[in-house]
PDB file of C-alpha atoms in Angstrom:
ATOM      1  CA  ALA A  75      94.772  82.400  96.950  1.00 60.00           C
ATOM      2  CA  ILE A  76      94.660  85.692  99.800  1.00 75.00           C
ATOM      3  CA  GLU A  77      96.693  84.171 102.219  1.00 81.00           C
ATOM      4  CA  ASP A  78      99.857  84.558  99.693  1.00 78.00           C
ATOM      5  CA  LEU A  79      98.995  87.842  99.268  1.00 72.00           C
ATOM      6  CA  THR A  80      98.716  88.496 103.034  1.00 77.00           C
ATOM      7  CA  LYS A  81     102.096  86.911 103.254  1.00 76.00           C
ATOM      8  CA  ALA A  82     104.004  88.547 101.119  1.00 68.00           C
ATOM      9  CA  LEU A  83     102.197  91.819 102.517  1.00 69.00           C
ATOM     10  CA  GLU A  84     103.835  91.262 105.880  1.00 70.00           C
ATOM     11  CA  ILE A  85     107.659  90.099 104.718  1.00 68.00           C
ATOM     12  CA  GLU A  86     107.959  93.141 101.746  1.00 63.00           C
ATOM     13  CA  PRO A  87     106.097  96.185 102.875  1.00 64.00           C
ATOM     14  CA  ASN A  88     106.170  97.353  99.034  1.00 61.00           C
ATOM     15  CA  SER A  89     102.382  95.362  98.838  1.00 55.00           C
ATOM     16  CA  SER A  90     101.620  97.709  95.267  1.00 65.00           C
ATOM     17  CA  ASP A  91     104.701  96.583  94.009  1.00 65.00           C
ATOM     18  CA  ILE A  92     103.651  92.448  94.131  1.00 60.00           C
ATOM     19  CA  LEU A  93     100.271  93.109  93.222  1.00 64.00           C
ATOM     20  CA  HIS A  94     100.827  94.769  89.897  1.00 62.00           C
ATOM     21  CA  GLU A  95     103.152  91.763  89.288  1.00 62.00           C
ATOM     22  CA  ARG A  96     100.230  89.750  89.792  1.00 59.00           C
TER      23      ARG A  96
END
């Protein structure tokens, strides 16, 4: 699960948005 978050962060600078969505 953590790996997915890290990958999303690398591909998308808006990690905060992704974290909020999850």
